[in-house]
XYZ file of C-alpha atoms in Angstrom:
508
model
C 0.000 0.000 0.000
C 1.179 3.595 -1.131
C 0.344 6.674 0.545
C -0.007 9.902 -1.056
C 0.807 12.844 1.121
C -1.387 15.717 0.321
C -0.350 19.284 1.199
C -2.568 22.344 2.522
C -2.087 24.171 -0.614
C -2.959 21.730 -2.748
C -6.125 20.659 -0.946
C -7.122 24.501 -1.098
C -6.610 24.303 -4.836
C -8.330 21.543 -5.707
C -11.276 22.540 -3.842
C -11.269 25.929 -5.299
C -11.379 23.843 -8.843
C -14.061 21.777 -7.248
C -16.783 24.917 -6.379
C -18.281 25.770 -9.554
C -19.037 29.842 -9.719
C -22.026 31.003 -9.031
C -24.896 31.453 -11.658
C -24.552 35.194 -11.411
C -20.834 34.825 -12.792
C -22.310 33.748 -16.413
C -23.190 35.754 -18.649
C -24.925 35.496 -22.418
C -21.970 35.969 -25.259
C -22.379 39.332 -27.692
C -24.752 38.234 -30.940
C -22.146 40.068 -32.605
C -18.375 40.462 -32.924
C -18.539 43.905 -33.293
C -17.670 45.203 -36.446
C -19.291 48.702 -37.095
C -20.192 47.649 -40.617
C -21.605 44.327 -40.511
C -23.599 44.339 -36.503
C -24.815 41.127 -36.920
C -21.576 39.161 -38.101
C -19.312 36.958 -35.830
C -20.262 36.672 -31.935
C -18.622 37.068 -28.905
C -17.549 34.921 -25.693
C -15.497 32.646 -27.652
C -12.199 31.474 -30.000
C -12.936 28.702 -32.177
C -9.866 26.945 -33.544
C -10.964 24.448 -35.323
C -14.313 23.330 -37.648
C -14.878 19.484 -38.722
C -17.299 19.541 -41.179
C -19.193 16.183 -42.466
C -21.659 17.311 -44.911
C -23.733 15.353 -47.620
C -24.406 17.359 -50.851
C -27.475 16.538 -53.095
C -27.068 18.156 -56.681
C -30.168 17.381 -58.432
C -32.430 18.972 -55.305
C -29.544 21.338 -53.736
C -30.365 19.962 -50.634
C -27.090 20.065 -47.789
C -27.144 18.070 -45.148
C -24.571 18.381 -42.045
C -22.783 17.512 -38.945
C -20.188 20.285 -37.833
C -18.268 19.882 -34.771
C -16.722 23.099 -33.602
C -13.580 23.205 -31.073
C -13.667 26.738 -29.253
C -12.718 27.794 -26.273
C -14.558 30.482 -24.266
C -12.835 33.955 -23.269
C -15.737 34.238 -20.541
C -17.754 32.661 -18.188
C -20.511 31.769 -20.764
C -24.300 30.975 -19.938
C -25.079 30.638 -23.667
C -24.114 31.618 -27.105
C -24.649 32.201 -30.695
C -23.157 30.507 -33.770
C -24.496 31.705 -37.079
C -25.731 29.743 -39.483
C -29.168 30.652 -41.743
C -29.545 26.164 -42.238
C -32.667 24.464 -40.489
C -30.655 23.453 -37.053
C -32.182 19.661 -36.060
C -29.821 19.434 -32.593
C -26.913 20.878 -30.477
C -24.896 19.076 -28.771
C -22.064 21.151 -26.077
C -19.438 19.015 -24.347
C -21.576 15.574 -25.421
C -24.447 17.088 -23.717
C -27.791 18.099 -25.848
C -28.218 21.864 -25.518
C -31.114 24.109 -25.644
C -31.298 26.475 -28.587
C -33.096 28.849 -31.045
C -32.604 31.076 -34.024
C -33.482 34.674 -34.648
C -33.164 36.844 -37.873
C -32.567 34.399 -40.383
C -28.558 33.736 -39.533
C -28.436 33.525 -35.462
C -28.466 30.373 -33.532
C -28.569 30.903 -30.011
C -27.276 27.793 -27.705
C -27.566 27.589 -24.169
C -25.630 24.709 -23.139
C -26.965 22.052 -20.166
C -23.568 23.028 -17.722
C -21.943 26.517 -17.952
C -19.221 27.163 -19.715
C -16.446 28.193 -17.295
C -13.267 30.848 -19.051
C -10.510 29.495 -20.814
C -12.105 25.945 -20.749
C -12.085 24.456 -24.150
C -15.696 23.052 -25.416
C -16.645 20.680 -28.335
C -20.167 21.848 -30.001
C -21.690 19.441 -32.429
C -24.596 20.903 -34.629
C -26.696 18.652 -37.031
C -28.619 21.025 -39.340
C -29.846 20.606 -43.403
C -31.453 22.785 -46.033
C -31.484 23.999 -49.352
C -28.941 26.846 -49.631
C -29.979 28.604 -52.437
C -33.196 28.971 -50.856
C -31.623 31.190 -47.909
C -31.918 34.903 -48.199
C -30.020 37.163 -45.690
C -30.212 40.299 -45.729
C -32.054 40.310 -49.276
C -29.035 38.562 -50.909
C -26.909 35.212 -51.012
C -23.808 33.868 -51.453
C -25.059 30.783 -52.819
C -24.649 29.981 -56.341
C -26.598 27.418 -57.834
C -25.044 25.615 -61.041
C -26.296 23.591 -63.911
C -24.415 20.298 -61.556
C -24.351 21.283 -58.216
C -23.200 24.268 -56.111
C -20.761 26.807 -54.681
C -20.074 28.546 -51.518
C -18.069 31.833 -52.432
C -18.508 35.224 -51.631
C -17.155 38.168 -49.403
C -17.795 39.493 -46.653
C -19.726 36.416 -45.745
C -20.497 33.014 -47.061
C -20.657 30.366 -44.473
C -24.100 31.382 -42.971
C -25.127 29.246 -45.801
C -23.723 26.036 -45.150
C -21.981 25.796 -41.864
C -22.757 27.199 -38.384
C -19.347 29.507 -37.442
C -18.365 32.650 -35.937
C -18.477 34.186 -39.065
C -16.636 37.227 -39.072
C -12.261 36.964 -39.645
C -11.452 38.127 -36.366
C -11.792 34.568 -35.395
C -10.065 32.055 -37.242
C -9.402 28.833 -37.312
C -8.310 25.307 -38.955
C -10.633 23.243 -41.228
C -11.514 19.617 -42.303
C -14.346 19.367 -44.523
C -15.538 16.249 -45.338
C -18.255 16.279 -48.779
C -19.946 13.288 -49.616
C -21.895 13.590 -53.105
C -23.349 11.619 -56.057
C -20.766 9.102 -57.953
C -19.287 10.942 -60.764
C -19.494 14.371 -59.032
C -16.800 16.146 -57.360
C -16.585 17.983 -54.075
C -14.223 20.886 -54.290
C -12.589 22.894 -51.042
C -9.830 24.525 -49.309
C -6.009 23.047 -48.577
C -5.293 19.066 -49.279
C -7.079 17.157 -50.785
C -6.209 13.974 -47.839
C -8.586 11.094 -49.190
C -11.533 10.112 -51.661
C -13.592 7.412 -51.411
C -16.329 5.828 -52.881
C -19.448 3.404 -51.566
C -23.078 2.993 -52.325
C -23.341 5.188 -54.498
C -21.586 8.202 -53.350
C -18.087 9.594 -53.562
C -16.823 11.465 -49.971
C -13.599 13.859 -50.425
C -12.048 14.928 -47.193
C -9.966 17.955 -47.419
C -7.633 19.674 -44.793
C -6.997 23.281 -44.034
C -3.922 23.785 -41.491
C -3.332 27.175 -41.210
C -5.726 29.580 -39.454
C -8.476 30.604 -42.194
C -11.625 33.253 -41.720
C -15.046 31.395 -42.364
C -15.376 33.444 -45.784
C -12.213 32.064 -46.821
C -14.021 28.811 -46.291
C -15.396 27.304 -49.730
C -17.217 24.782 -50.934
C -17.839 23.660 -55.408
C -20.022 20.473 -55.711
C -20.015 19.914 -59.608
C -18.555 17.514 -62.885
C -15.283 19.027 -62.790
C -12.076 18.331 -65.385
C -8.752 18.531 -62.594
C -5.699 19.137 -63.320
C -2.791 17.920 -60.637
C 1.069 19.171 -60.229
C 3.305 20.150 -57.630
C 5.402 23.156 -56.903
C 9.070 23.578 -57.404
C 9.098 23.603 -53.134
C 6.752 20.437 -53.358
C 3.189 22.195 -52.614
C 0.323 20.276 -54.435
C -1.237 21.945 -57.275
C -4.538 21.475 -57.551
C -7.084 23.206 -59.896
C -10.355 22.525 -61.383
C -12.822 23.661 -64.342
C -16.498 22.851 -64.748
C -16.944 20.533 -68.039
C -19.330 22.782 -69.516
C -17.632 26.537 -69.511
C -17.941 26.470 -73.242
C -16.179 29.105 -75.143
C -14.378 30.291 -71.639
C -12.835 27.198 -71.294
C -9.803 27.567 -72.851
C -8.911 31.233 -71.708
C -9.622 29.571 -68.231
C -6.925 27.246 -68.392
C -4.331 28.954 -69.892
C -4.522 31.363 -67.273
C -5.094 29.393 -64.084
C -2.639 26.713 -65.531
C -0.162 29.487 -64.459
C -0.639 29.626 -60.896
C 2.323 27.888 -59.438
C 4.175 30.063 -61.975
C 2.664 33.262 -60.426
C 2.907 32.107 -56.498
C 6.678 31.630 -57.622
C 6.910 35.150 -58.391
C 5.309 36.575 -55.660
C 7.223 34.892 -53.031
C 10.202 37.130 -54.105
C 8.127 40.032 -53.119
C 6.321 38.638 -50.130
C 8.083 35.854 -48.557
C 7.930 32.538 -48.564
C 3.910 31.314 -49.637
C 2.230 30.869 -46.547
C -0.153 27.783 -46.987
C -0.263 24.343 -47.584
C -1.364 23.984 -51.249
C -2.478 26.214 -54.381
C -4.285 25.965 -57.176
C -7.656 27.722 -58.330
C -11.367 26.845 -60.003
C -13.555 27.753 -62.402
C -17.607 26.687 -61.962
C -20.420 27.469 -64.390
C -21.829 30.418 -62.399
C -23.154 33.721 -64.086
C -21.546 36.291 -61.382
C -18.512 38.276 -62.630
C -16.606 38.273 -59.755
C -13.268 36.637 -58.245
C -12.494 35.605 -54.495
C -9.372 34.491 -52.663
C -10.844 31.379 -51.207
C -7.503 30.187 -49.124
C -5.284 27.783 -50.967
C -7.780 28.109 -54.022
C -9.319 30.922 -55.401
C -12.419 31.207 -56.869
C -12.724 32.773 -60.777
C -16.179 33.227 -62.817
C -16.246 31.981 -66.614
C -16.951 35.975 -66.992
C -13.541 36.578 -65.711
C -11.676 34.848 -68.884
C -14.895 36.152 -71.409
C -11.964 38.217 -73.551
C -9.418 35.788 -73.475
C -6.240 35.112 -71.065
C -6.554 36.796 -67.860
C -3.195 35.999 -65.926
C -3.833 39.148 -63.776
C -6.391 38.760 -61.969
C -4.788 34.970 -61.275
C -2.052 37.500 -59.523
C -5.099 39.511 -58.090
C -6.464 36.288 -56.015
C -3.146 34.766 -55.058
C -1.762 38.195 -53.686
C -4.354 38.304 -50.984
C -3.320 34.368 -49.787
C -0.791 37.102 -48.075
C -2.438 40.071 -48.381
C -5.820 39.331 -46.823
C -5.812 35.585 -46.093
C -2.679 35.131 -44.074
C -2.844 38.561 -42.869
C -6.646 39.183 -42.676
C -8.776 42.287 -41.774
C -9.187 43.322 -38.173
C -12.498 44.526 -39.282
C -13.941 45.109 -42.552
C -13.319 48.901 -42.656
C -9.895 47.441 -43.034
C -9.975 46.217 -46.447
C -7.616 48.396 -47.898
C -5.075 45.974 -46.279
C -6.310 43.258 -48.951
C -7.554 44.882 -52.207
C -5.340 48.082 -52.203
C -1.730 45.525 -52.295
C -3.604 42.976 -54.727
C -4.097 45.535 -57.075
C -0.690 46.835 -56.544
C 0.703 43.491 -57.226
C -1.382 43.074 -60.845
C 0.836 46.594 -61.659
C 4.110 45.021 -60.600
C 2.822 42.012 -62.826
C 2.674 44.248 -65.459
C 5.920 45.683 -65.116
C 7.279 41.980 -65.003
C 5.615 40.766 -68.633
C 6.879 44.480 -69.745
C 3.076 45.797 -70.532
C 3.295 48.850 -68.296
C 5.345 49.848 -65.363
C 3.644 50.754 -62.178
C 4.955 53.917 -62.766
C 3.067 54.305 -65.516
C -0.072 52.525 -64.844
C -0.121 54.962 -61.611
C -0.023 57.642 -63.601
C -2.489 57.172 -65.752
C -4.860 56.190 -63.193
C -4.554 59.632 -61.635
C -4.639 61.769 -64.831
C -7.862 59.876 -66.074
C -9.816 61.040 -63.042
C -10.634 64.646 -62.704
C -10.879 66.490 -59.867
C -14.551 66.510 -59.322
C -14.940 62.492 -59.643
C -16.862 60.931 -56.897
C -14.082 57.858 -57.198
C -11.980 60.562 -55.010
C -14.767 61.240 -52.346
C -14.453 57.688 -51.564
C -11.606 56.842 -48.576
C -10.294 53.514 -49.412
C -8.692 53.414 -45.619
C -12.547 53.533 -44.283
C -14.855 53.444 -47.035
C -17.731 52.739 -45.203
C -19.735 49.346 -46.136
C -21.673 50.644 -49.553
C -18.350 51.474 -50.682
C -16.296 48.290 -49.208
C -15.753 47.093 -53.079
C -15.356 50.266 -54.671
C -13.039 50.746 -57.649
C -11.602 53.381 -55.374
C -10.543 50.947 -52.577
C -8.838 49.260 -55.676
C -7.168 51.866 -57.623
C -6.182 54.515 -54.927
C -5.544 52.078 -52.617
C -3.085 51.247 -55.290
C -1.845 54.621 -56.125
C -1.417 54.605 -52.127
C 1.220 52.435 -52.088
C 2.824 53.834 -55.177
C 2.836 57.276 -53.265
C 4.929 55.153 -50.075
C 7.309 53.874 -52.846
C 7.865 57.225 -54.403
C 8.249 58.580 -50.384
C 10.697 55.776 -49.385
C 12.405 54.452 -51.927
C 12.305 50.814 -53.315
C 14.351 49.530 -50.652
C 12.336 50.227 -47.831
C 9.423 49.542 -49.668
C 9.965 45.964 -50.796
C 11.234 45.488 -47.555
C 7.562 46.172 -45.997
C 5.977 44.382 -48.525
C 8.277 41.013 -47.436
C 8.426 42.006 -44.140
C 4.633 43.019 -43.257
C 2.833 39.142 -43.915
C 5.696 37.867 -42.145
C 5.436 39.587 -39.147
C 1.650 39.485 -38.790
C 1.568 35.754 -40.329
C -1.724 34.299 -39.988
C -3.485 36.854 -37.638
C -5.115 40.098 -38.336
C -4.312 44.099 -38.594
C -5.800 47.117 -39.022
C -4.888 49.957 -41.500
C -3.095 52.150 -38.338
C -0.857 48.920 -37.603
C 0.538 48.928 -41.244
C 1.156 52.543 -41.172
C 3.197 52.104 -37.830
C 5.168 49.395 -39.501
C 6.030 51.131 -42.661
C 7.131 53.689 -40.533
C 9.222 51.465 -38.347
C 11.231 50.184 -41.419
C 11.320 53.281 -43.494
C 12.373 55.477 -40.009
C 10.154 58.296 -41.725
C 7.247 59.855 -40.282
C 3.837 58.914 -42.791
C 0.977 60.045 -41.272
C 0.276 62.719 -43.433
C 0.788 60.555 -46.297
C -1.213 57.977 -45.831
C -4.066 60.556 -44.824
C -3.822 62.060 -48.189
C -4.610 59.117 -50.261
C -6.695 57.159 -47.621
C -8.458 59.318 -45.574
C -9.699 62.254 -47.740
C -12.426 62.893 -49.597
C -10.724 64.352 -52.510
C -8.371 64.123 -55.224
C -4.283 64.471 -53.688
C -2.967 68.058 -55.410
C 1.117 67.341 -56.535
C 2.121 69.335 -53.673
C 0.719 66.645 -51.425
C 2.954 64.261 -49.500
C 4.084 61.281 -51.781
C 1.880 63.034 -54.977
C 4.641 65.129 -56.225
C 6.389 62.223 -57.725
C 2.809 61.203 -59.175
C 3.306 62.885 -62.172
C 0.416 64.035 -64.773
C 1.020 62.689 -68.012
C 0.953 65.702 -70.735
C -2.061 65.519 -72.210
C -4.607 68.376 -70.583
C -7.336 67.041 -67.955
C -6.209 63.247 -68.658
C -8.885 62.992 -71.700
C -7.439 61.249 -74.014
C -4.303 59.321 -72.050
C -3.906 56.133 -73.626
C -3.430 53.306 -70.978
C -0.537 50.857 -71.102
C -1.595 47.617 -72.863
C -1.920 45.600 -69.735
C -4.360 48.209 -67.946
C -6.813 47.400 -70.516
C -6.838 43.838 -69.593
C -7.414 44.727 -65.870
C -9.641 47.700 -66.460
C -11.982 44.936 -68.781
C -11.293 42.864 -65.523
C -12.677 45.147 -62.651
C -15.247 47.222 -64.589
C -17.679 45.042 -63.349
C -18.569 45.497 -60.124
C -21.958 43.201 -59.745
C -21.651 39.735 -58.534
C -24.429 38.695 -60.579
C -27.134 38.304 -57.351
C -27.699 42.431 -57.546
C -25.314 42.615 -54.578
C -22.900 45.360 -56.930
C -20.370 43.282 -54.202
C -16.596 42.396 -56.365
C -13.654 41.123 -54.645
């Protein structure tokens, strides 16, 4: 027989793990995250880190059937909280234990679990929900897109309301496996590795793996007959992209452009750092919007995109933000500068590359075809305010922003923030004010009233403005009449289009 001796202090501690806190010490999570522009989005109380989604897809009916388990832990004493998801919820299940719950507005589901939830304890939540996606409205639009053979989760700010319960806003991010069963002879697209396939009675499950932290709109989902194409990378990343069979006359454009992708990550590791995810690739479904999106490890592209041919930029466009906007991801979505202001940037530096137009040059023209009394120029791309989150504005001055820091600093210093910047903040999330600060900690100049100029005011910068007086005018009076280089055409084509093709006017 061995005794255990047992000190005072310990027995004090484990009894003070033993008395639960009183009722009055829980308290309901926020219904929302925060975020001035979107109220409603992401929730409070909580970090999730990790999503397991098992989901059965049903083409011919669109109907989506699914079991998500959800790893969080709480960041207070919680008496309930609220996942979103806009999907008929049929149980909830918190720490094995069947919960209460309800929804509210079309995208809350409110949980209150049996027990409690004490701080800093980590929980397992298991919701079992189904329903036809392209059905669900919020807010008057969707991010569903239905297709000829199936369906596709892909839009910004928000998709997963429409297929998995989350806290859907990117302050909280997490890892992901998603799981897809679906019809023999159908494919199940998503994010990261592709780690199995499988087939039985019938149906054909594809299990893929996300290992880095990822928002929930990041998150993606393509059930449809796809033709896949396979590679790896010269650093041994699997390439993985895929095109619906029936894209017709868009096919070929399609391919030759996204065929290039592991050429293009290539290329922008040199100016970001090393790529920061566990596979690439891209895919192309049969869906009438016009937009693109950076869906993590694989972007998504609309036939529409490749409608004029070869369209290798906007290939750049999507794979920029896996830095700009995927690793590094909006603190909140006035922040989006951070993401669409450097992937436009990097479609000029593109440009320069294949010799089409320097960014020099494409910066110039951008200003001098713009009078004064535009309302692009009453638009700040460093808080545009949520009607205005996918303005061309955010786009092109966000761009000419970051030519004006080049022309302030120099191309050292500047290439070393672009590197430096997604490395530092790898994976987490930043606000417009925390890039400023860092461009000022490398360059050792003061920027403030630079980046105020081209972010912040309501008008077009005059050339005695910091950063603008090496923004030079071409010749030619008032800009009418400036001839573009021959790559801004291709982008201009590109981004004229701001309507996703559900009325939203939302482009990414």
């Amino acid at each position: 027989m061995h005794r255990r001796l047992i000190v005072p202090g310990a027995i004090a501690a484990s009894l003070m793990l033993a008395i639960p806190a009183s009722a009055a010490d829980f308290e309901p999570g926020a219904p929302g995250i925060g975020d001035p522009y979107y109220p409603a989005s992401g929730n409070g109380g909580y970090d999730v880190t990790h999503y397991d989604l098992r989901l059965r897809y049903r083409p011919k009916t669109d109907l989506l059937e699914g079991t998500a388990t959800i790893l969080a832990t709480p960041t207070q004493n919680l008496s309930r909280f609220n996942l979103d998801l806009g999907l008929t919820t049929h149980e909830v299940r918190v720490n094995g234990r069947k919960a209460a719950f309800r929804t509210s507005g079309g995208r809350e589901l409110e949980v209150t679990p049996a027990v409690p939830l004490p701080k800093d304890r980590p929980v397992s939540v298991v919701v079992r929900y189904s329903g036809k996606p392209s059905e669900l409205k919020v807010d008057g639009w969707t991010a569903w897109h239905r297709t000829p053979d199936g369906g596709v989760a892909a839009q910004e700010p928000e998709s997963a309301v429409w297929w998995f319960p989350s806290n859907d806003h990117p302050l909280d991010k997490a890892t992901f496996d998603i799981s897809v069963a679906v019809p023999d002879g159908t494919q199940a697209i998503s994010n990261g590795v592709l780690r199995s396939q499988n087939s039985r009675l019938g149906w054909t499950r594809f299990n893929w793996r996300s290992d880095k932290p990822q928002a929930t709109y990041l998150a993606t989902l393509a059930v449809g007959r796809f033709d896949i194409t396979t590679d790896t990378t010269a650093n041994g990343l699997p390439v993985l992209n895929a095109y619906s069979k029936d894209l017709g006359a868009n096919a070929g454009a399609a391919r030759a452009s996204i065929e290039r992708t592991a050429e293009v990550a290539e290329w922008l590791e040199e100016i970001f750092g090393p790529y920061p995810f566990n596979a690439l690739g891209g895919y192309v479904p049969n869906v009438r919007s016009g937009y693109a999106l950076e869906t993590q490890t694989r972007p998504f592209y609309s036939p529409r995109q490749f409608a004029n041919g070869s369209n290798v930029s906007v290939v750049v466009h999507e794979l920029a933000h896996q830095w700009y906007g995927d690793s590094v991801s909006v603190e909140g979505w006035k922040d989006i500068w951070i993401n669409e202001g450097f992937a436009r940037y990097s479609q000029w530096l593109w440009s320069e590359r294949e010799g089409e137009g320097t960014a020099r040059e494409l910066a110039d023209w951008v200003y001098a075809t713009r009078a004064a009394d535009d309302p692009f120029w009453t638009v700040e791309p460093g808080d545009p305010g949520p009607d205005n989150q996918f303005h061309i504005a955010v786009y092109d001055r966000g761009a000419l922003a970051l030519q004006a820091l080049r022309d302030e600093i120099g191309d050292k210093d500047f290439f070393r923030v672009l590197k430096g910047w997604p490395t530092e903040r790898a994976y987490g999330n930043a606000k417009v004010a925390d890039f400023v600060s860092y461009a000022e900690r490398i360059s050792g100049e003061r920027l403030g009233t630079l980046f105020d100029t081209w972010l912040y005011q309501p008008s077009k910068p005059g050339m005695s403005s910091a950063g603008a007086s090496r923004i030079t005018r071409p010749s030619v009076a008032g800009g009418g009449g400036v001839a573009p280089p021959k790559s801004w055409r291709k982008i201009a084509e590109t981004n004229s289009v701001h309507d996703s093709g559900d009325g939203t006017g939302r482009d990414h």
